[in-house]
CSV table of N, CA, C and O in Angstrom, one decimal:
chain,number,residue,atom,x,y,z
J,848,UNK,N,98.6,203.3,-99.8
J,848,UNK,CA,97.5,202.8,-99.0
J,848,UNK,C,97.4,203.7,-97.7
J,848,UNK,O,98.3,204.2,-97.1
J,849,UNK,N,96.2,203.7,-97.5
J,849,UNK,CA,95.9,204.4,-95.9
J,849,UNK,C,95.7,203.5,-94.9
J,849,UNK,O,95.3,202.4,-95.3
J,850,UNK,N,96.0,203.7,-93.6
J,850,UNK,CA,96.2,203.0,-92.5
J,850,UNK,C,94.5,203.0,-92.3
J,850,UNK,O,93.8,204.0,-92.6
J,851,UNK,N,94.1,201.8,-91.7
J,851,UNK,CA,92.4,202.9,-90.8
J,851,UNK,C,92.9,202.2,-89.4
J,851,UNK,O,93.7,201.3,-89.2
J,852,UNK,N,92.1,203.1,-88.4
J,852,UNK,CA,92.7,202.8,-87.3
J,852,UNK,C,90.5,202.2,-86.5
J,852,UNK,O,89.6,203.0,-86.5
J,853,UNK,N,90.5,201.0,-86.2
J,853,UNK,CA,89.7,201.3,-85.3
J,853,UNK,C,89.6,202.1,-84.0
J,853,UNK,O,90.5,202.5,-83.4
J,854,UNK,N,88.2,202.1,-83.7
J,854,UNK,CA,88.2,203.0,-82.7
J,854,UNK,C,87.2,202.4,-81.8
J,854,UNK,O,86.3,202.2,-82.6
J,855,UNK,N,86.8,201.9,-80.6
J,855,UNK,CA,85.4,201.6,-80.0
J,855,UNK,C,84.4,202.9,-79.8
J,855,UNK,O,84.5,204.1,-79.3
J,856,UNK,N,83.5,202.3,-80.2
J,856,UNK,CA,82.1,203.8,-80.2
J,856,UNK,C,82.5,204.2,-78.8
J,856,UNK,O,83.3,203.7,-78.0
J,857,UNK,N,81.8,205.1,-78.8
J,857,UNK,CA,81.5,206.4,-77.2
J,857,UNK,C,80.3,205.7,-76.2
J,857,UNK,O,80.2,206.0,-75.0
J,858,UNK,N,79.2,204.6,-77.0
J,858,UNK,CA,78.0,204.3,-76.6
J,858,UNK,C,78.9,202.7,-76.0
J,858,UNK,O,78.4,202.1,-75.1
J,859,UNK,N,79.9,202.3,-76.4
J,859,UNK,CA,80.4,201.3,-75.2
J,859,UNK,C,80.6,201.5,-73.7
J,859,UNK,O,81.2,202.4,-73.2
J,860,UNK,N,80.0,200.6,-73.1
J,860,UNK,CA,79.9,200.5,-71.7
J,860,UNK,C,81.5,200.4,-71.1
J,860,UNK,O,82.2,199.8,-71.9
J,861,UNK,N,82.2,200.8,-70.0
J,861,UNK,CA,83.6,200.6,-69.9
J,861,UNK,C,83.5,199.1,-69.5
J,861,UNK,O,84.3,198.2,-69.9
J,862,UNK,N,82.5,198.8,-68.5
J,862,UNK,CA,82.2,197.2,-68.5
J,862,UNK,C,82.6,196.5,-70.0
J,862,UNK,O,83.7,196.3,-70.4
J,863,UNK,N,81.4,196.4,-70.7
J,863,UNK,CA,81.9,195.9,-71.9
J,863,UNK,C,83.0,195.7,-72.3
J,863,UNK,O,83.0,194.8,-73.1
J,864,UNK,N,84.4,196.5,-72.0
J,864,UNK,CA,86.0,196.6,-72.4
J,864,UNK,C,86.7,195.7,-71.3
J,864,UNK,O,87.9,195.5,-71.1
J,865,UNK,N,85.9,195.3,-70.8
J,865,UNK,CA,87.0,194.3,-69.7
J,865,UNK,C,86.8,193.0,-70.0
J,865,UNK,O,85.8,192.4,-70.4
J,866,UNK,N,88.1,192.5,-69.7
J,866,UNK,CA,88.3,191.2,-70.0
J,866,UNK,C,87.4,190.2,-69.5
J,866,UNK,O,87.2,190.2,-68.3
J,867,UNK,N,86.8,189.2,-70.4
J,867,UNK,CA,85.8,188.0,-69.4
J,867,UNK,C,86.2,187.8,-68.7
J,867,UNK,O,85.6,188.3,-67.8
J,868,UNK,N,87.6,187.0,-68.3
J,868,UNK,CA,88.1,186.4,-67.4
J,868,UNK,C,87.7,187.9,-65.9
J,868,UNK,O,87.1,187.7,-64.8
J,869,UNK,N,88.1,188.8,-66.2
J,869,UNK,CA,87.9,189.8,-64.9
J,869,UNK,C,85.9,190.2,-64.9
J,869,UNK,O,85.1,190.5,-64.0
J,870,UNK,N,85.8,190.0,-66.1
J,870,UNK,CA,84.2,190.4,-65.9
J,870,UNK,C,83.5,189.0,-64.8
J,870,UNK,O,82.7,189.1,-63.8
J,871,UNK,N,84.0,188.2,-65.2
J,871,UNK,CA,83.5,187.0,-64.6
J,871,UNK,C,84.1,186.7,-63.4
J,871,UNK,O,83.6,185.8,-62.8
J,872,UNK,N,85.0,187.2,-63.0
J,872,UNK,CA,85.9,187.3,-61.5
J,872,UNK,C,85.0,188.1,-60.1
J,872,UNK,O,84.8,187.9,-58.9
J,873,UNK,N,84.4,189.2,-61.4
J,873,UNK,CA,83.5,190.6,-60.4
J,873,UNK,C,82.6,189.4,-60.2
J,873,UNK,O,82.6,188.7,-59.2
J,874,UNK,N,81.6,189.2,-61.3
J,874,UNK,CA,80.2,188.5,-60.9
J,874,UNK,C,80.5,187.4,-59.7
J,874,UNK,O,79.6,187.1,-58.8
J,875,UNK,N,81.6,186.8,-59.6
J,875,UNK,CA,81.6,185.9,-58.4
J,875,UNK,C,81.7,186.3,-57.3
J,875,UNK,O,81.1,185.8,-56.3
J,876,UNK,N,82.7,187.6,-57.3
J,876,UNK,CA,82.7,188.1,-56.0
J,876,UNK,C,81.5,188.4,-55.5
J,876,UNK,O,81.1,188.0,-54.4
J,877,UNK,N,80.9,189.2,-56.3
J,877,UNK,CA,79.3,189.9,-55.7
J,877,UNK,C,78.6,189.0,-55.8
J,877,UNK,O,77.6,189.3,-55.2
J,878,UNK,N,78.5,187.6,-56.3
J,878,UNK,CA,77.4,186.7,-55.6
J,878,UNK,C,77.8,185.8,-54.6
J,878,UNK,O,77.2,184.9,-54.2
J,879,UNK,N,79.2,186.2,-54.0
J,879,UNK,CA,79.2,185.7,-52.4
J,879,UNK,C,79.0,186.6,-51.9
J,879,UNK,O,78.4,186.5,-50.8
J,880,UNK,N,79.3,187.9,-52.3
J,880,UNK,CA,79.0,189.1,-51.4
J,880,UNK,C,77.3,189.2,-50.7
J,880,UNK,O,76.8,189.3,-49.6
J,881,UNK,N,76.7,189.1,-52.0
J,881,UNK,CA,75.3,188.9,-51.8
J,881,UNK,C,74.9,187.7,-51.2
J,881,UNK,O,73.8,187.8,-50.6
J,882,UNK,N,75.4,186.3,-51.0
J,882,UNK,CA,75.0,185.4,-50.5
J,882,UNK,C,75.5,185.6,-48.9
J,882,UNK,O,74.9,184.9,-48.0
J,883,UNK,N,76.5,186.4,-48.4
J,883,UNK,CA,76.9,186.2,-47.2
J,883,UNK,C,75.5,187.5,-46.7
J,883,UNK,O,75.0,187.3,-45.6
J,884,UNK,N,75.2,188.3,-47.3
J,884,UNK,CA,74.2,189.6,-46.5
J,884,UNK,C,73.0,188.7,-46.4
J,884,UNK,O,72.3,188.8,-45.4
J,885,UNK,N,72.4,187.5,-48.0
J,885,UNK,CA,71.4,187.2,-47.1
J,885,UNK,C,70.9,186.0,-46.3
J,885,UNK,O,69.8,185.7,-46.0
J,886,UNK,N,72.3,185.3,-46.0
J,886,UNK,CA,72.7,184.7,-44.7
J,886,UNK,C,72.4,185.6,-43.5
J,886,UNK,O,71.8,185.1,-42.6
J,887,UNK,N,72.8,186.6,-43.5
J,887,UNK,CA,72.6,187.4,-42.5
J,887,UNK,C,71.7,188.3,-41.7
J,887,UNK,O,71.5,188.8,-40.5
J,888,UNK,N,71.0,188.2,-42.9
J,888,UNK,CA,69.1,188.7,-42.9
J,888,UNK,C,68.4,187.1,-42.5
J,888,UNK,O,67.3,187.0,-41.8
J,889,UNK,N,69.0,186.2,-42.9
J,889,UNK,CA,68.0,185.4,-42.6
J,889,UNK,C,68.6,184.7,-41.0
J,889,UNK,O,67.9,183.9,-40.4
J,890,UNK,N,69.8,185.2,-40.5
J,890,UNK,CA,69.8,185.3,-39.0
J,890,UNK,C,69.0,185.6,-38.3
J,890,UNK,O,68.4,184.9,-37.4
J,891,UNK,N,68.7,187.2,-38.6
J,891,UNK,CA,67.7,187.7,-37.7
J,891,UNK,C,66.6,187.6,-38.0
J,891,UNK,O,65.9,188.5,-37.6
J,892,UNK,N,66.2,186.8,-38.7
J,892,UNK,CA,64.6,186.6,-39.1
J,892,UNK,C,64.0,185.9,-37.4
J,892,UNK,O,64.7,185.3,-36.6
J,893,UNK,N,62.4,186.2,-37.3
J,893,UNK,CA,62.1,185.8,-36.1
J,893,UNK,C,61.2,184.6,-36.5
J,893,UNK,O,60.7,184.3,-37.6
J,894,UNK,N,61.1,184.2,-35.1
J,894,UNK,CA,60.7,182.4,-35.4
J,894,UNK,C,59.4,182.6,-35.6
J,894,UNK,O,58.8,181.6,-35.1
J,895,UNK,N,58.3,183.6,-36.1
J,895,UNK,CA,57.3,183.5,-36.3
J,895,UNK,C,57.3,183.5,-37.8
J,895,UNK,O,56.6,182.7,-38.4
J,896,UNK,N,58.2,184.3,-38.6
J,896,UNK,CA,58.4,184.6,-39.6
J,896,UNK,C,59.1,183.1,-40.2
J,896,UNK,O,58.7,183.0,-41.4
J,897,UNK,N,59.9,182.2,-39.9
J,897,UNK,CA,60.3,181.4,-39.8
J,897,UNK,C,59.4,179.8,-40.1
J,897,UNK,O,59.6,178.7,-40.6
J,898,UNK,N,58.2,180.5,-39.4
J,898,UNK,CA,57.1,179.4,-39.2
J,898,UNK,C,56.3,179.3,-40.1
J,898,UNK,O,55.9,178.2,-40.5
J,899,UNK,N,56.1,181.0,-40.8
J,899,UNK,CA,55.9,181.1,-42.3
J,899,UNK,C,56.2,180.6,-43.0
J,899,UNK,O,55.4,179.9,-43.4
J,900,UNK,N,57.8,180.5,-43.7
J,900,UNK,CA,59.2,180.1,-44.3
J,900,UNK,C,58.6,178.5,-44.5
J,900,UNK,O,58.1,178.0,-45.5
J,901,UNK,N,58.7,178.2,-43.6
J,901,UNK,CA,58.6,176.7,-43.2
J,901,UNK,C,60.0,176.1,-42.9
J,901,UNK,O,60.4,175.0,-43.4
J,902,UNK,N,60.7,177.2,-41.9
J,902,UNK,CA,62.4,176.9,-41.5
J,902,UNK,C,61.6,176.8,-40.3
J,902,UNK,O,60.5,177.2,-40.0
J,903,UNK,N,63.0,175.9,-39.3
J,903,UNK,CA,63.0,175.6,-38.2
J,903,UNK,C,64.4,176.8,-38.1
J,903,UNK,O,65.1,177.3,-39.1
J,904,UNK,N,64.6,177.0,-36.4
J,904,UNK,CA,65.8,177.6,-36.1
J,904,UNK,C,67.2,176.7,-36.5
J,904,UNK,O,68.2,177.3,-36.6
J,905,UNK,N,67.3,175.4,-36.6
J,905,UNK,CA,68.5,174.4,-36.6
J,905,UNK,C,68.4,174.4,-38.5
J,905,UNK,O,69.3,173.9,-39.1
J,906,UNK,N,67.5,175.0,-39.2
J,906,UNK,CA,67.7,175.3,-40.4
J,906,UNK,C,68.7,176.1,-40.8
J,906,UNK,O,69.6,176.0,-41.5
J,907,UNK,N,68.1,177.2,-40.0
J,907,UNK,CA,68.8,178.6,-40.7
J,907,UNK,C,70.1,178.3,-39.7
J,907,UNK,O,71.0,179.0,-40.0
J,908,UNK,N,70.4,177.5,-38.8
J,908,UNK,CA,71.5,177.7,-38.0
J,908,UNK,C,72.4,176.9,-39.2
J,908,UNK,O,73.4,177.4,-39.7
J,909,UNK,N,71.9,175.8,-39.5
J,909,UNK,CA,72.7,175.1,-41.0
J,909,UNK,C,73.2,176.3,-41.6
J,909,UNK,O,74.2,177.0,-41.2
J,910,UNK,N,72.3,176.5,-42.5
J,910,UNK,CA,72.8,177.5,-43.5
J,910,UNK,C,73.5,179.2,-43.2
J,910,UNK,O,73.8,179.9,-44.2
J,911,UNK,N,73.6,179.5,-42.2
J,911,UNK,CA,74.5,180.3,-41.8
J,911,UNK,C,75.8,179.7,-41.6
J,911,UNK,O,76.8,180.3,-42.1
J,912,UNK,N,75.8,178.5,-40.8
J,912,UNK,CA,77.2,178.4,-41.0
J,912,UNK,C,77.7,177.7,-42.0
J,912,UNK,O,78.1,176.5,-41.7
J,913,UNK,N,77.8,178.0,-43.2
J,913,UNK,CA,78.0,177.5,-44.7
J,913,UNK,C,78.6,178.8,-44.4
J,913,UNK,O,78.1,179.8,-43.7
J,914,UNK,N,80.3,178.4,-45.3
J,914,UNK,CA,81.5,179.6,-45.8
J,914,UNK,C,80.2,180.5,-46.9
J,914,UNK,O,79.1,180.1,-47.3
J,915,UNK,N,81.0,181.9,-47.2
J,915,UNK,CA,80.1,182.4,-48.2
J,915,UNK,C,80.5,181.9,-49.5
J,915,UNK,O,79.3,181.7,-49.9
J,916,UNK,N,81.1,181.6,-50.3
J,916,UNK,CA,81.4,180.6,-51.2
J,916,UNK,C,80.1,178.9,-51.5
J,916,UNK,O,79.7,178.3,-52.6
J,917,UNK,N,79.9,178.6,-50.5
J,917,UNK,CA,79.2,177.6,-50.4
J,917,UNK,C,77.4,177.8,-50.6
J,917,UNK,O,76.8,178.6,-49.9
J,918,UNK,N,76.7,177.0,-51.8
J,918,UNK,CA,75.4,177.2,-51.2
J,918,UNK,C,74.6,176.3,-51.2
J,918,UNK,O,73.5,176.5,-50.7
């Protein structure tokens, strides 16, 4: 008998080769990451732009101070 050895194609992503548990570790980090920057854009937003929105200042003051984990 001959051994066969798999191999993963060349067209696999190295993403693809990581474990769920760590693939899904990344995606959380980077969606706090991204929820704390646009917490932080929506600091500096001005109260005209705001008025647009239909936020008050005691809005966005809420939701900035939410941990980045929180939404």
């Amino acid at each position: 008998m001959t051994a066969t050895t798999a191999s993963t194609p060349a067209s696999v992503s190295p993403v693809g080769r990581l474990p769920f548990l760590r693939r899904l570790r990344l995606r959380l980090v980077a969606g706090w990451y991204d929820r704390h920057l646009q917490r932080l854009d929506l600091a500096d937003i001005d109260e005209h732009l705001l008025r647009d929105l239909g936020l008050t200042r005691e809005d966005v003051r809420r939701e900035c101070a939410k941990s980045f984990w929180q939404t």
